[in-house]
Amino acid sequence: QVQLVESGGGLVQPGGSLRLSCTASGRFGNIADMGWYRQAPGKERELVATVTRPGTTNYADSVKGRFTISRDNAKNTVYLQMNSLKPEDTAVYYCNAQIQPFYGAKYIQKWGQGTQVTVSS
């Protein structure tokens, strides 16, 4: 059973930085796209950034120029470097990945458990 395990959330002052990590563990085949989403209180979950296996990235307009997504395929890990954080970035951040349960299987969507990011003075 594959799991996505996130780490790196916390409390940071406006203008500060945080780095989130998410690692796929367990038994599985290939991993295609990986990404980060977030959900603020009272709002719907929204895309933050995605990265393909070769490294092509996509960002929400609200985080362009401040956040950087990257991945290490050898470690089955995706990262989100968040700089110049704003109070409106406060949310639970969820890792997402398209994973084969085993080699040759259809890709399924997996979610991490979420990690809280709070930007406040």
PDB file of N, CA and C in Angstrom, residues 3-9 20-23 33-51 67 69 78-80 82 89-98 109-117:
ATOM      1  N   GLN A   3       1.866   5.135   0.457  1.00  0.00           N
ATOM      2  CA  GLN A   3       1.504   6.283   1.283  1.00  0.00           C
ATOM      3  C   GLN A   3       2.349   7.471   0.902  1.00  0.00           C
ATOM      4  N   LEU A   4       1.758   8.653   1.025  1.00  0.00           N
ATOM      5  CA  LEU A   4       2.497   9.903   0.849  1.00  0.00           C
ATOM      6  C   LEU A   4       2.643  10.538   2.229  1.00  0.00           C
ATOM      7  N   VAL A   5       3.896  10.753   2.632  1.00  0.00           N
ATOM      8  CA  VAL A   5       4.166  11.284   3.961  1.00  0.00           C
ATOM      9  C   VAL A   5       4.781  12.670   3.821  1.00  0.00           C
ATOM     10  N   GLU A   6       4.086  13.662   4.386  1.00  0.00           N
ATOM     11  CA  GLU A   6       4.518  15.051   4.278  1.00  0.00           C
ATOM     12  C   GLU A   6       5.225  15.496   5.545  1.00  0.00           C
ATOM     13  N   SER A   7       6.071  16.520   5.387  1.00  0.00           N
ATOM     14  CA  SER A   7       6.720  17.143   6.533  1.00  0.00           C
ATOM     15  C   SER A   7       7.120  18.563   6.164  1.00  0.00           C
ATOM     16  N   GLY A   8       7.392  19.366   7.194  1.00  0.00           N
ATOM     17  CA  GLY A   8       7.932  20.701   6.954  1.00  0.00           C
ATOM     18  C   GLY A   8       7.009  21.861   7.232  1.00  0.00           C
ATOM     19  N   GLY A   9       5.768  21.605   7.590  1.00  0.00           N
ATOM     20  CA  GLY A   9       4.875  22.711   7.892  1.00  0.00           C
ATOM     21  C   GLY A   9       5.217  23.363   9.216  1.00  0.00           C
ATOM     22  N   LEU A  20       8.491  22.377   2.316  1.00  0.00           N
ATOM     23  CA  LEU A  20       7.710  21.169   2.519  1.00  0.00           C
ATOM     24  C   LEU A  20       8.322  20.012   1.735  1.00  0.00           C
ATOM     25  N   SER A  21       8.205  18.815   2.309  1.00  0.00           N
ATOM     26  CA  SER A  21       8.669  17.608   1.633  1.00  0.00           C
ATOM     27  C   SER A  21       7.552  16.568   1.654  1.00  0.00           C
ATOM     28  N   CYS A  22       7.535  15.724   0.649  1.00  0.00           N
ATOM     29  CA  CYS A  22       6.545  14.646   0.578  1.00  0.00           C
ATOM     30  C   CYS A  22       7.214  13.447  -0.086  1.00  0.00           C
ATOM     31  N   THR A  23       7.220  12.310   0.620  1.00  0.00           N
ATOM     32  CA  THR A  23       7.860  11.104   0.124  1.00  0.00           C
ATOM     33  C   THR A  23       6.847   9.980  -0.007  1.00  0.00           C
ATOM     34  N   ASP A  33       2.998  12.589 -12.491  1.00  0.00           N
ATOM     35  CA  ASP A  33       2.961  13.935 -11.940  1.00  0.00           C
ATOM     36  C   ASP A  33       2.886  13.919 -10.417  1.00  0.00           C
ATOM     37  N   MET A  34       3.558  14.904  -9.808  1.00  0.00           N
ATOM     38  CA  MET A  34       3.450  15.147  -8.368  1.00  0.00           C
ATOM     39  C   MET A  34       3.117  16.620  -8.175  1.00  0.00           C
ATOM     40  N   GLY A  35       2.493  16.918  -7.039  1.00  0.00           N
ATOM     41  CA  GLY A  35       2.130  18.311  -6.842  1.00  0.00           C
ATOM     42  C   GLY A  35       1.715  18.632  -5.429  1.00  0.00           C
ATOM     43  N   TRP A  36       1.449  19.907  -5.226  1.00  0.00           N
ATOM     44  CA  TRP A  36       0.975  20.408  -3.947  1.00  0.00           C
ATOM     45  C   TRP A  36      -0.319  21.183  -4.152  1.00  0.00           C
ATOM     46  N   TYR A  37      -1.245  20.954  -3.237  1.00  0.00           N
ATOM     47  CA  TYR A  37      -2.502  21.672  -3.190  1.00  0.00           C
ATOM     48  C   TYR A  37      -2.645  22.245  -1.793  1.00  0.00           C
ATOM     49  N   ARG A  38      -3.561  23.196  -1.626  1.00  0.00           N
ATOM     50  CA  ARG A  38      -3.786  23.734  -0.296  1.00  0.00           C
ATOM     51  C   ARG A  38      -5.265  24.044  -0.095  1.00  0.00           C
ATOM     52  N   GLN A  39      -5.658  24.035   1.175  1.00  0.00           N
ATOM     53  CA  GLN A  39      -7.035  24.340   1.518  1.00  0.00           C
ATOM     54  C   GLN A  39      -7.058  25.215   2.754  1.00  0.00           C
ATOM     55  N   ALA A  40      -7.555  26.433   2.581  1.00  0.00           N
ATOM     56  CA  ALA A  40      -7.704  27.357   3.690  1.00  0.00           C
ATOM     57  C   ALA A  40      -9.081  27.167   4.329  1.00  0.00           C
ATOM     58  N   PRO A  41      -9.249  27.577   5.581  1.00  0.00           N
ATOM     59  CA  PRO A  41     -10.554  27.419   6.249  1.00  0.00           C
ATOM     60  C   PRO A  41     -11.667  28.080   5.453  1.00  0.00           C
ATOM     61  N   GLY A  42     -12.742  27.328   5.237  1.00  0.00           N
ATOM     62  CA  GLY A  42     -13.896  27.861   4.527  1.00  0.00           C
ATOM     63  C   GLY A  42     -13.745  27.956   3.023  1.00  0.00           C
ATOM     64  N   LYS A  43     -12.617  27.464   2.507  1.00  0.00           N
ATOM     65  CA  LYS A  43     -12.377  27.539   1.052  1.00  0.00           C
ATOM     66  C   LYS A  43     -12.172  26.152   0.480  1.00  0.00           C
ATOM     67  N   GLU A  44     -12.294  26.062  -0.842  1.00  0.00           N
ATOM     68  CA  GLU A  44     -12.067  24.798  -1.512  1.00  0.00           C
ATOM     69  C   GLU A  44     -10.566  24.548  -1.693  1.00  0.00           C
ATOM     70  N   ARG A  45     -10.225  23.283  -1.855  1.00  0.00           N
ATOM     71  CA  ARG A  45      -8.833  22.927  -2.113  1.00  0.00           C
ATOM     72  C   ARG A  45      -8.431  23.478  -3.474  1.00  0.00           C
ATOM     73  N   GLU A  46      -7.227  24.057  -3.530  1.00  0.00           N
ATOM     74  CA  GLU A  46      -6.757  24.656  -4.777  1.00  0.00           C
ATOM     75  C   GLU A  46      -5.351  24.189  -5.110  1.00  0.00           C
ATOM     76  N   LEU A  47      -5.056  24.191  -6.401  1.00  0.00           N
ATOM     77  CA  LEU A  47      -3.725  23.807  -6.862  1.00  0.00           C
ATOM     78  C   LEU A  47      -2.707  24.879  -6.491  1.00  0.00           C
ATOM     79  N   VAL A  48      -1.552  24.441  -6.022  1.00  0.00           N
ATOM     80  CA  VAL A  48      -0.437  25.343  -5.759  1.00  0.00           C
ATOM     81  C   VAL A  48       0.612  25.194  -6.857  1.00  0.00           C
ATOM     82  N   ALA A  49       1.068  23.963  -7.076  1.00  0.00           N
ATOM     83  CA  ALA A  49       2.104  23.722  -8.075  1.00  0.00           C
ATOM     84  C   ALA A  49       2.156  22.236  -8.402  1.00  0.00           C
ATOM     85  N   THR A  50       2.559  21.931  -9.642  1.00  0.00           N
ATOM     86  CA  THR A  50       2.757  20.552 -10.055  1.00  0.00           C
ATOM     87  C   THR A  50       4.083  20.427 -10.791  1.00  0.00           C
ATOM     88  N   VAL A  51       4.589  19.197 -10.833  1.00  0.00           N
ATOM     89  CA  VAL A  51       5.830  18.929 -11.568  1.00  0.00           C
ATOM     90  C   VAL A  51       5.719  17.549 -12.206  1.00  0.00           C
ATOM     91  N   PHE A  67       7.178  30.620  -4.810  1.00  0.00           N
ATOM     92  CA  PHE A  67       7.279  29.203  -4.497  1.00  0.00           C
ATOM     93  C   PHE A  67       8.012  28.476  -5.611  1.00  0.00           C
ATOM     94  N   ILE A  69       8.651  24.396  -6.888  1.00  0.00           N
ATOM     95  CA  ILE A  69       8.428  22.965  -6.729  1.00  0.00           C
ATOM     96  C   ILE A  69       9.568  22.219  -7.412  1.00  0.00           C
ATOM     97  N   VAL A  78       8.874  14.882  -3.480  1.00  0.00           N
ATOM     98  CA  VAL A  78       8.603  16.181  -4.066  1.00  0.00           C
ATOM     99  C   VAL A  78       8.745  17.233  -2.969  1.00  0.00           C
ATOM    100  N   TYR A  79       9.261  18.393  -3.361  1.00  0.00           N
ATOM    101  CA  TYR A  79       9.508  19.477  -2.425  1.00  0.00           C
ATOM    102  C   TYR A  79       8.738  20.731  -2.849  1.00  0.00           C
ATOM    103  N   LEU A  80       8.469  21.575  -1.871  1.00  0.00           N
ATOM    104  CA  LEU A  80       7.896  22.888  -2.161  1.00  0.00           C
ATOM    105  C   LEU A  80       8.635  23.910  -1.312  1.00  0.00           C
ATOM    106  N   MET A  82       8.929  27.540  -0.191  1.00  0.00           N
ATOM    107  CA  MET A  82       8.015  28.676  -0.116  1.00  0.00           C
ATOM    108  C   MET A  82       8.750  29.868   0.487  1.00  0.00           C
ATOM    109  N   ASP A  89      -1.263  32.817   2.536  1.00  0.00           N
ATOM    110  CA  ASP A  89      -0.748  31.477   2.228  1.00  0.00           C
ATOM    111  C   ASP A  89      -1.108  30.474   3.319  1.00  0.00           C
ATOM    112  N   THR A  90      -1.679  30.943   4.411  1.00  0.00           N
ATOM    113  CA  THR A  90      -2.061  30.058   5.508  1.00  0.00           C
ATOM    114  C   THR A  90      -3.092  29.046   5.036  1.00  0.00           C
ATOM    115  N   ALA A  91      -2.792  27.769   5.242  1.00  0.00           N
ATOM    116  CA  ALA A  91      -3.670  26.698   4.774  1.00  0.00           C
ATOM    117  C   ALA A  91      -3.080  25.358   5.195  1.00  0.00           C
ATOM    118  N   VAL A  92      -3.869  24.305   5.002  1.00  0.00           N
ATOM    119  CA  VAL A  92      -3.327  22.948   5.070  1.00  0.00           C
ATOM    120  C   VAL A  92      -2.840  22.603   3.672  1.00  0.00           C
ATOM    121  N   TYR A  93      -1.601  22.186   3.579  1.00  0.00           N
ATOM    122  CA  TYR A  93      -0.993  21.857   2.293  1.00  0.00           C
ATOM    123  C   TYR A  93      -0.982  20.334   2.123  1.00  0.00           C
ATOM    124  N   TYR A  94      -1.471  19.893   0.967  1.00  0.00           N
ATOM    125  CA  TYR A  94      -1.583  18.469   0.667  1.00  0.00           C
ATOM    126  C   TYR A  94      -0.678  18.102  -0.513  1.00  0.00           C
ATOM    127  N   CYS A  95       0.025  17.007  -0.349  1.00  0.00           N
ATOM    128  CA  CYS A  95       0.821  16.439  -1.428  1.00  0.00           C
ATOM    129  C   CYS A  95      -0.082  15.544  -2.277  1.00  0.00           C
ATOM    130  N   ASN A  96       0.172  15.521  -3.568  1.00  0.00           N
ATOM    131  CA  ASN A  96      -0.601  14.698  -4.495  1.00  0.00           C
ATOM    132  C   ASN A  96       0.344  14.025  -5.467  1.00  0.00           C
ATOM    133  N   ALA A  97       0.021  12.790  -5.849  1.00  0.00           N
ATOM    134  CA  ALA A  97       0.859  12.098  -6.827  1.00  0.00           C
ATOM    135  C   ALA A  97       0.014  11.114  -7.634  1.00  0.00           C
ATOM    136  N   GLN A  98       0.393  10.963  -8.890  1.00  0.00           N
ATOM    137  CA  GLN A  98      -0.202   9.952  -9.766  1.00  0.00           C
ATOM    138  C   GLN A  98       0.728   8.738  -9.727  1.00  0.00           C
ATOM    139  N   GLN A 109      -4.682   8.320  -8.177  1.00  0.00           N
ATOM    140  CA  GLN A 109      -4.332   9.560  -7.493  1.00  0.00           C
ATOM    141  C   GLN A 109      -4.252   9.305  -5.994  1.00  0.00           C
ATOM    142  N   LYS A 110      -3.134   9.691  -5.401  1.00  0.00           N
ATOM    143  CA  LYS A 110      -2.942   9.546  -3.969  1.00  0.00           C
ATOM    144  C   LYS A 110      -2.740  10.905  -3.332  1.00  0.00           C
ATOM    145  N   TRP A 111      -3.206  11.029  -2.089  1.00  0.00           N
ATOM    146  CA  TRP A 111      -3.070  12.263  -1.336  1.00  0.00           C
ATOM    147  C   TRP A 111      -2.325  11.998  -0.030  1.00  0.00           C
ATOM    148  N   GLY A 112      -1.566  12.978   0.380  1.00  0.00           N
ATOM    149  CA  GLY A 112      -0.975  12.929   1.706  1.00  0.00           C
ATOM    150  C   GLY A 112      -1.993  13.353   2.747  1.00  0.00           C
ATOM    151  N   GLN A 113      -1.578  13.302   4.020  1.00  0.00           N
ATOM    152  CA  GLN A 113      -2.492  13.601   5.113  1.00  0.00           C
ATOM    153  C   GLN A 113      -2.636  15.099   5.358  1.00  0.00           C
ATOM    154  N   GLY A 114      -1.754  15.878   4.782  1.00  0.00           N
ATOM    155  CA  GLY A 114      -1.816  17.324   4.937  1.00  0.00           C
ATOM    156  C   GLY A 114      -0.881  17.823   6.028  1.00  0.00           C
ATOM    157  N   THR A 115      -0.331  19.015   5.810  1.00  0.00           N
ATOM    158  CA  THR A 115       0.518  19.645   6.809  1.00  0.00           C
ATOM    159  C   THR A 115       0.130  21.127   6.910  1.00  0.00           C
ATOM    160  N   GLN A 116       0.005  21.602   8.142  1.00  0.00           N
ATOM    161  CA  GLN A 116      -0.469  22.966   8.359  1.00  0.00           C
ATOM    162  C   GLN A 116       0.657  23.973   8.163  1.00  0.00           C
ATOM    163  N   VAL A 117       0.366  25.005   7.390  1.00  0.00           N
ATOM    164  CA  VAL A 117       1.269  26.151   7.239  1.00  0.00           C
ATOM    165  C   VAL A 117       0.517  27.383   7.720  1.00  0.00           C
TER     166      VAL A 117
END
